mmCIF file with all atom_site columns, C-alpha atoms in Angstrom:
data_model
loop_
_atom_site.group_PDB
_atom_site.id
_atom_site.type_symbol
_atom_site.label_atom_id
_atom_site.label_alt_id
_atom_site.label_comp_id
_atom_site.label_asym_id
_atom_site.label_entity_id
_atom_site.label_seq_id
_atom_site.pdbx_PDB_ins_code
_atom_site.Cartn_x
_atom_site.Cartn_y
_atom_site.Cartn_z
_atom_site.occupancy
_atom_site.B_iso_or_equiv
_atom_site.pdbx_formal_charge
_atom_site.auth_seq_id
_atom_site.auth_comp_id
_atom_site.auth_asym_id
_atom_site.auth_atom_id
_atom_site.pdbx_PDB_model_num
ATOM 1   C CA . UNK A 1 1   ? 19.681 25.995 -19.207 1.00 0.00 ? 284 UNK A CA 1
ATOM 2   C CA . UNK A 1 2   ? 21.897 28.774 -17.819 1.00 0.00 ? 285 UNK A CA 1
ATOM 3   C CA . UNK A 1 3   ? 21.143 29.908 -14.404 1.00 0.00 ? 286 UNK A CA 1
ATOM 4   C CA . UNK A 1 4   ? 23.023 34.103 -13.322 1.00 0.00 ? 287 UNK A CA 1
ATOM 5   C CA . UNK A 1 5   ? 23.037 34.662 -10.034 1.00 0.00 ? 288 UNK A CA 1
ATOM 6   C CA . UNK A 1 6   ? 23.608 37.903 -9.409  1.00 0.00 ? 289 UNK A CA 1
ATOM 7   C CA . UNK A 1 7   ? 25.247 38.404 -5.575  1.00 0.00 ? 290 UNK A CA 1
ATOM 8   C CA . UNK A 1 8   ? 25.531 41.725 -4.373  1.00 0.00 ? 291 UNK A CA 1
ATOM 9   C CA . UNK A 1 9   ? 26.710 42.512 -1.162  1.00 0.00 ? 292 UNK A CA 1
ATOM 10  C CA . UNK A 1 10  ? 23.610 44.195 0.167   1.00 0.00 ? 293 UNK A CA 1
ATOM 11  C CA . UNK A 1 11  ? 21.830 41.077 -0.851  1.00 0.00 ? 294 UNK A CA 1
ATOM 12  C CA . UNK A 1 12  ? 24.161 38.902 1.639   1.00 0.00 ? 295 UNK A CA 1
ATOM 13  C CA . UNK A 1 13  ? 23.770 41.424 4.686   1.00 0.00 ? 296 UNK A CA 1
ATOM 14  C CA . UNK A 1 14  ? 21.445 39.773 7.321   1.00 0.00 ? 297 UNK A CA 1
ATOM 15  C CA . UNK A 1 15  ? 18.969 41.703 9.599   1.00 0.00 ? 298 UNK A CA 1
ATOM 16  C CA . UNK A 1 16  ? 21.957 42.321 12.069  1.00 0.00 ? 299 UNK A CA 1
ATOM 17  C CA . UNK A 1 17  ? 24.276 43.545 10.167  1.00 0.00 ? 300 UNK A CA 1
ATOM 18  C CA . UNK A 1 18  ? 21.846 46.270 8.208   1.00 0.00 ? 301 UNK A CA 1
ATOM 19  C CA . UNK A 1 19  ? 20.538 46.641 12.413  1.00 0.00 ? 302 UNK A CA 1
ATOM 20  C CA . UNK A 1 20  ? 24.408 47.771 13.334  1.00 0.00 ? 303 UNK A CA 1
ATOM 21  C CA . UNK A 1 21  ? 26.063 49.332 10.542  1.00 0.00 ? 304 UNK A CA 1
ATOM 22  C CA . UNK A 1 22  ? 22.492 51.848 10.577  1.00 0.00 ? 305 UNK A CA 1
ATOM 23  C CA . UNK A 1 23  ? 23.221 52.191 13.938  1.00 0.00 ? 306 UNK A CA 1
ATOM 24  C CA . UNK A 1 24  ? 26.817 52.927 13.211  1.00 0.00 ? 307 UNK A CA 1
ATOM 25  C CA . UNK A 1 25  ? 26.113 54.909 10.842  1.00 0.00 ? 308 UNK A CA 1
ATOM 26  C CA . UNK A 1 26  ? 23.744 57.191 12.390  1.00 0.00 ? 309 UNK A CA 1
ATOM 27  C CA . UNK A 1 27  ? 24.754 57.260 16.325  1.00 0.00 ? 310 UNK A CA 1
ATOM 28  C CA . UNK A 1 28  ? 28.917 56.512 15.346  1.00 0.00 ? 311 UNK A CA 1
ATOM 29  C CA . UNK A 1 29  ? 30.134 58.043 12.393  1.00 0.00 ? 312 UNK A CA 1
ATOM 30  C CA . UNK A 1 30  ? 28.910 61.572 12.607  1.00 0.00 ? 313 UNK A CA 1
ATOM 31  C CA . UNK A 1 31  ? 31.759 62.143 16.144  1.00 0.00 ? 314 UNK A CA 1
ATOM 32  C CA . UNK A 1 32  ? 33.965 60.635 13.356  1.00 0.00 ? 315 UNK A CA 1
ATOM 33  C CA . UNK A 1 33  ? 33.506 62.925 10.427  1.00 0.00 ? 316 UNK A CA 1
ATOM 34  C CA . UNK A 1 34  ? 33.715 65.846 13.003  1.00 0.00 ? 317 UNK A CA 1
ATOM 35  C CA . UNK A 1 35  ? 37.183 64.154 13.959  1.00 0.00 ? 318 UNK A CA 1
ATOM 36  C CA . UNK A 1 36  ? 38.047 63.812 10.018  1.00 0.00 ? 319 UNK A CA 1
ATOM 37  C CA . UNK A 1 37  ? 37.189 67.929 9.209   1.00 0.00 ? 320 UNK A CA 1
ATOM 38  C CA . UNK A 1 38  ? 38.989 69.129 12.245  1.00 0.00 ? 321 UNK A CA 1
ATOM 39  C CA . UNK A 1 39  ? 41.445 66.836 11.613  1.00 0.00 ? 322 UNK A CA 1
ATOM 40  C CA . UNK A 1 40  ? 41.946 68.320 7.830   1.00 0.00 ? 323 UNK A CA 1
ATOM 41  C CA . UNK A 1 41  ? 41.054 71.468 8.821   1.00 0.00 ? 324 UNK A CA 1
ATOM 42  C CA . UNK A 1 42  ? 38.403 71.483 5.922   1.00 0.00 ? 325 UNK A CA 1
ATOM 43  C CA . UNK A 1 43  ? 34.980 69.637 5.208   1.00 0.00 ? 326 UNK A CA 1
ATOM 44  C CA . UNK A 1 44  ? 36.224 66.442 3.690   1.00 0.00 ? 327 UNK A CA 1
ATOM 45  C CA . UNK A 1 45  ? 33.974 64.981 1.298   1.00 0.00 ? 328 UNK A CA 1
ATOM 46  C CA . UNK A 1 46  ? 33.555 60.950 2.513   1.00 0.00 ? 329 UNK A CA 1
ATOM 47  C CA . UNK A 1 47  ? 32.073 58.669 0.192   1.00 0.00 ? 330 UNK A CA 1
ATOM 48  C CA . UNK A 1 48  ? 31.684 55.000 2.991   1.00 0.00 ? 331 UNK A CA 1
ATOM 49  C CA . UNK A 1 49  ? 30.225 52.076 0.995   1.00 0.00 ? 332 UNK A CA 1
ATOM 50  C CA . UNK A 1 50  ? 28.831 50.955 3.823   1.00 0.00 ? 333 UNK A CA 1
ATOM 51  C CA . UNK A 1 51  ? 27.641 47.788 2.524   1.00 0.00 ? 334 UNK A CA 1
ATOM 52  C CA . UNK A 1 52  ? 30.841 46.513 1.517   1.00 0.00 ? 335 UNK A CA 1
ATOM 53  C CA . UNK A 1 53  ? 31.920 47.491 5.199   1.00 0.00 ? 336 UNK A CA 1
ATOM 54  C CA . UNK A 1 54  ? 29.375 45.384 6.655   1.00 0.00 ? 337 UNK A CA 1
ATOM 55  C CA . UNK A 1 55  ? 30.666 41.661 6.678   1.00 0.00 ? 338 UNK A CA 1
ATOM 56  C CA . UNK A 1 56  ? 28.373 38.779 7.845   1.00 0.00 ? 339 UNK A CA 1
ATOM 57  C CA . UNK A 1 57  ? 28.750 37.768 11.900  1.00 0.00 ? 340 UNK A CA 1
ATOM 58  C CA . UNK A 1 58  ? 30.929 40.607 12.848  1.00 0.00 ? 341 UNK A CA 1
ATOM 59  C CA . UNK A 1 59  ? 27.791 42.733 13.279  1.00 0.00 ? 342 UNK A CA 1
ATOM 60  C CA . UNK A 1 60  ? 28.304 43.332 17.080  1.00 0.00 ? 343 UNK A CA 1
ATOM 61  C CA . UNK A 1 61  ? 31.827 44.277 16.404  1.00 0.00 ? 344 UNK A CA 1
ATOM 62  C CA . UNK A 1 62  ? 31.153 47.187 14.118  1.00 0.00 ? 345 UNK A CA 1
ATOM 63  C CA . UNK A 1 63  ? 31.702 49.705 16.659  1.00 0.00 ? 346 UNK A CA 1
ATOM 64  C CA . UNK A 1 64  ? 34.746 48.210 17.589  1.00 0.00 ? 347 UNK A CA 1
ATOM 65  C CA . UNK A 1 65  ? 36.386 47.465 14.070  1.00 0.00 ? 348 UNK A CA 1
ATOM 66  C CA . UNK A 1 66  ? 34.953 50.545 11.926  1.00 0.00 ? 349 UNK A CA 1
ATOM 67  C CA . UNK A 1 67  ? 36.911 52.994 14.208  1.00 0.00 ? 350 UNK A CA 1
ATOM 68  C CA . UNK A 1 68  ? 40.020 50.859 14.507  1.00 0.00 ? 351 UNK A CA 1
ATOM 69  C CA . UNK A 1 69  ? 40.367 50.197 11.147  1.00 0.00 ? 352 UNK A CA 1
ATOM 70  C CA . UNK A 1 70  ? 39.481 52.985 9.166   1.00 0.00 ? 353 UNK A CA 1
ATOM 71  C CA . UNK A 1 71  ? 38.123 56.424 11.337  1.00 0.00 ? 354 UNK A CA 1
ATOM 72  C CA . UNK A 1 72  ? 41.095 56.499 13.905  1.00 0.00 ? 355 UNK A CA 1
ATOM 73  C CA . UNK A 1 73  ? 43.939 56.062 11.560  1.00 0.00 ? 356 UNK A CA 1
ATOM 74  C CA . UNK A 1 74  ? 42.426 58.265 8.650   1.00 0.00 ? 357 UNK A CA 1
ATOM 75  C CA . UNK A 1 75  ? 42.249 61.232 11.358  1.00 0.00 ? 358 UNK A CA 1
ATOM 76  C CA . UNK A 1 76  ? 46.042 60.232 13.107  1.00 0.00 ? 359 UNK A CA 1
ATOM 77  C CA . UNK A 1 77  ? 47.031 60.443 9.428   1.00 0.00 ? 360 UNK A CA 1
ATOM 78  C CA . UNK A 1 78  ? 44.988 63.512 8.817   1.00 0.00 ? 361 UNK A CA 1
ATOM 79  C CA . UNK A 1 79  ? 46.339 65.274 12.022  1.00 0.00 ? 362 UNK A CA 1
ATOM 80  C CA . UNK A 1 80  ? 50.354 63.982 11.253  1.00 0.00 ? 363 UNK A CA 1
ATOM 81  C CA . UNK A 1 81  ? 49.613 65.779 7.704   1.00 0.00 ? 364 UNK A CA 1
ATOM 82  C CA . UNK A 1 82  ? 47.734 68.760 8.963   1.00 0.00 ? 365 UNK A CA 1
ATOM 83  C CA . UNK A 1 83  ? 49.823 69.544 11.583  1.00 0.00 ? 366 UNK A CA 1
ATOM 84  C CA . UNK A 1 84  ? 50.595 73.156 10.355  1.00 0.00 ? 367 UNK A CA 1
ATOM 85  C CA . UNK A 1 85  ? 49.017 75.973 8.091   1.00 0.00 ? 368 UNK A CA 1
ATOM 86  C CA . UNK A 1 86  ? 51.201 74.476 5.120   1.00 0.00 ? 369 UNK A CA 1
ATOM 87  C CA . UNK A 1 87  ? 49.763 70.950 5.445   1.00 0.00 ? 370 UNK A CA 1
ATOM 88  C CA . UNK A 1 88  ? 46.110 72.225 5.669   1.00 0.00 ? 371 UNK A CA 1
ATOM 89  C CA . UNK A 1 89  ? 46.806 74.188 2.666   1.00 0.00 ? 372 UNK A CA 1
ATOM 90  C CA . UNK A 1 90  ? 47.630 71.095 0.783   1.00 0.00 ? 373 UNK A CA 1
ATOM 91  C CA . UNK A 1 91  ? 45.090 68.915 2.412   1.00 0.00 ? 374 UNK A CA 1
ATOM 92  C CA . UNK A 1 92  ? 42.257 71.694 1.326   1.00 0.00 ? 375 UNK A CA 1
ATOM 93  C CA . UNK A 1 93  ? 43.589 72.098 -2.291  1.00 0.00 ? 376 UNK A CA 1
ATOM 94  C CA . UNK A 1 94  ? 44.655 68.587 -2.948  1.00 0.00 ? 377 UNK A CA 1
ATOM 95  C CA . UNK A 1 95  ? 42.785 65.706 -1.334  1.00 0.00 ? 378 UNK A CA 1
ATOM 96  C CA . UNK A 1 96  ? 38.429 65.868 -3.344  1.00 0.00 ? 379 UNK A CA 1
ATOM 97  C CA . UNK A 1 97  ? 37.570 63.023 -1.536  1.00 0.00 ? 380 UNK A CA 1
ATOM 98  C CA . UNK A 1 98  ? 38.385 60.236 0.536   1.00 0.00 ? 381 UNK A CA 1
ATOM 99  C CA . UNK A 1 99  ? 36.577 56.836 0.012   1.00 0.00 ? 382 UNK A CA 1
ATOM 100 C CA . UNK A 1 100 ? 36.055 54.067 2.550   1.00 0.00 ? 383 UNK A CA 1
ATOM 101 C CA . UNK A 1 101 ? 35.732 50.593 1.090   1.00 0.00 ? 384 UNK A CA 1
ATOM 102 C CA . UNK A 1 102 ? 36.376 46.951 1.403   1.00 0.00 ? 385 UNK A CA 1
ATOM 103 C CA . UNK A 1 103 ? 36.085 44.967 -2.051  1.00 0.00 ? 386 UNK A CA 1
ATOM 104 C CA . UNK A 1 104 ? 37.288 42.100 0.352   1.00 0.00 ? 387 UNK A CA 1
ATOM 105 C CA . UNK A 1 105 ? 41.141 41.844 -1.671  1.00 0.00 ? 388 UNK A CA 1
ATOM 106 C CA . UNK A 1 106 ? 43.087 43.837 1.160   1.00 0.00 ? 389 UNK A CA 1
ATOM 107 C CA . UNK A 1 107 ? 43.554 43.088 4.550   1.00 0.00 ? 390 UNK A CA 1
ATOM 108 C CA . UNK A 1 108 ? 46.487 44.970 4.640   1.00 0.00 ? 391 UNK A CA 1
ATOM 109 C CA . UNK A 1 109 ? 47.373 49.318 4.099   1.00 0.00 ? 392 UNK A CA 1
ATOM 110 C CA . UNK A 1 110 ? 48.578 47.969 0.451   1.00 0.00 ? 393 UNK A CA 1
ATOM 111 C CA . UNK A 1 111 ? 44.949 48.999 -0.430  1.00 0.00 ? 394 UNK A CA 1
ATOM 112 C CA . UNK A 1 112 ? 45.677 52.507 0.560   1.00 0.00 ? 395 UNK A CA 1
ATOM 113 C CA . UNK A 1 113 ? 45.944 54.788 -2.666  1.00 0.00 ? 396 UNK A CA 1
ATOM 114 C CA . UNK A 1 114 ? 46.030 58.474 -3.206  1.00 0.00 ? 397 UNK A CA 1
ATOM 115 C CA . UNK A 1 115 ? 45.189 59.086 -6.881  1.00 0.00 ? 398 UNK A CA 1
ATOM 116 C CA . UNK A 1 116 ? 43.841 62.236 -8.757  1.00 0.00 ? 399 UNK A CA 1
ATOM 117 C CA . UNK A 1 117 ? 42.915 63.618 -5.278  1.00 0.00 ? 400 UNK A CA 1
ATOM 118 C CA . UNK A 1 118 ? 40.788 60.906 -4.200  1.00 0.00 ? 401 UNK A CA 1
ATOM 119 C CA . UNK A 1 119 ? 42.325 58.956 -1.315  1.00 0.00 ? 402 UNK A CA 1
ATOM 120 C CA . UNK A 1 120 ? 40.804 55.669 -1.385  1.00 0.00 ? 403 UNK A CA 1
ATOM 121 C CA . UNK A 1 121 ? 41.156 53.656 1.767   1.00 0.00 ? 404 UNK A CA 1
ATOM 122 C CA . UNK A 1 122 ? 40.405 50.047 0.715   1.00 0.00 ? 405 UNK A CA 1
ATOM 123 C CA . UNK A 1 123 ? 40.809 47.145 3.448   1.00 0.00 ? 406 UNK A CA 1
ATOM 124 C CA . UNK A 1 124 ? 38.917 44.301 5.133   1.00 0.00 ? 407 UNK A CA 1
ATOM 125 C CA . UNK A 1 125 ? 36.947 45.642 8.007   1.00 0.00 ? 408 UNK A CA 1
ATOM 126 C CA . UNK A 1 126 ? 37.460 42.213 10.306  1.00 0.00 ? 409 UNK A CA 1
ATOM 127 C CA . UNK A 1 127 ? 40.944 41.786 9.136   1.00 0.00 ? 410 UNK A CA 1
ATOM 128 C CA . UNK A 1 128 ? 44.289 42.905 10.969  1.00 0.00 ? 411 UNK A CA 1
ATOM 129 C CA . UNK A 1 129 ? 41.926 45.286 13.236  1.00 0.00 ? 412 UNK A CA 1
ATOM 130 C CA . UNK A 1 130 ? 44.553 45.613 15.527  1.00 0.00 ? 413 UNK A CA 1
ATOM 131 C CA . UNK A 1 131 ? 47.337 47.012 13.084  1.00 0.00 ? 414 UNK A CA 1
ATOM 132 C CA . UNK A 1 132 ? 45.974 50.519 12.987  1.00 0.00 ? 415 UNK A CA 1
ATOM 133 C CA . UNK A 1 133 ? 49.703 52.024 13.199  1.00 0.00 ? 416 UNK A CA 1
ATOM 134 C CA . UNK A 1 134 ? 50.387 50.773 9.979   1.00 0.00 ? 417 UNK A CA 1
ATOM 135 C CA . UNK A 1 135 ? 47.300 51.713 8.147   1.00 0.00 ? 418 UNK A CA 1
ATOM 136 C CA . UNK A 1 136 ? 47.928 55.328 9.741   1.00 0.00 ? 419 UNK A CA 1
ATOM 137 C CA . UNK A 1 137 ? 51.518 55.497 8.688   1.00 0.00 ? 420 UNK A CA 1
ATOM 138 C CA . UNK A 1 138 ? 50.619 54.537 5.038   1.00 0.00 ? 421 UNK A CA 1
ATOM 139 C CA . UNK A 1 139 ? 47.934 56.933 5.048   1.00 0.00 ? 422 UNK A CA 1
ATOM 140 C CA . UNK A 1 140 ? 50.010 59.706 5.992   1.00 0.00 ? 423 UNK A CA 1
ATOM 141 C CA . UNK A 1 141 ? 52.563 58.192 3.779   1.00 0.00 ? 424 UNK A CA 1
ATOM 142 C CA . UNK A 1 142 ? 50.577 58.103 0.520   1.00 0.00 ? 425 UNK A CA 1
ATOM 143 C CA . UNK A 1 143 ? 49.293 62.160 1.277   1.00 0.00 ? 426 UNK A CA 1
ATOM 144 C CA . UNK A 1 144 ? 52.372 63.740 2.031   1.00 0.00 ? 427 UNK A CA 1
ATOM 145 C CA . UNK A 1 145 ? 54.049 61.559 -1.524  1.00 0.00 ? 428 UNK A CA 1
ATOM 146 C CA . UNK A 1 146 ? 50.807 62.528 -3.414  1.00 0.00 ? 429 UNK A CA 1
ATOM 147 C CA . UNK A 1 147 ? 50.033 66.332 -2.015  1.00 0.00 ? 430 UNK A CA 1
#
């Protein structure tokens, strides 16, 4: 007999983690996507799998790693892009939406893309925290080649 076992990540999430990335989500990330429009000079549509974000026994760093990895350096890049009226314009009429992931394959900004106007901002949320330079400077990198 064959036995599937089906493992999501939301089914591997403890009590803690669900407990801080809510928390996150509902106290932390709305200064952030302030930060991200103002930063784009638009509403930018954000689509964060926040499950996939959420790795087991980091759950009291979330408010630590979340911004570091992926909210500060998205709005440095955003601002470096945006910087004038011709760099909003193409922000506005090029970038539909940016996604925030981590399929857990890249801990470093190779799993930055900018495709068909979605920027997709793939990358380990406990890895290489400290490296958001680089993850800024791709960012901006993949925008200003893509827009």
């Amino acid at each position: 007999m064959t036995m599937i076992v089906i493992d999501k990540l939301e089914d591997r999430m403890g009590l803690a983690e669900r407990r801080s990335v809510e928390r996150f989500k509902n106290d932390d990330y709305p200064g952030w996507k302030s930060r991200i429009d103002e930063a784009a000079g638009f509403e930018v549509p954000i689509e964060v799998e926040w499950q996939e974000l959420a790795v087991a026994d980091y759950a009291d760093s979330y408010a630590e790693y979340f911004p570091q990895v992926y909210f500060q350096p998205l709005v440095d890049a955003l601002s470096a892009v945006g910087v004038d009226d011709m760099g909003k314009d193409a922000l506005r009429e090029g970038v539909s939406k940016v996604v925030i992931k981590n399929s857990g394959t890249f801990f470093s900004p190779s799993g930055i893309s900018f495709a068909d106007g979605v920027l997709t901002f793939d990358h380990m949320s406990e890895s290489n925290t400290h490296h958001g330079e680089e993850r800024t400077k791709r960012l901006q990198d993949v925008l200003e080649s893509g827009l």
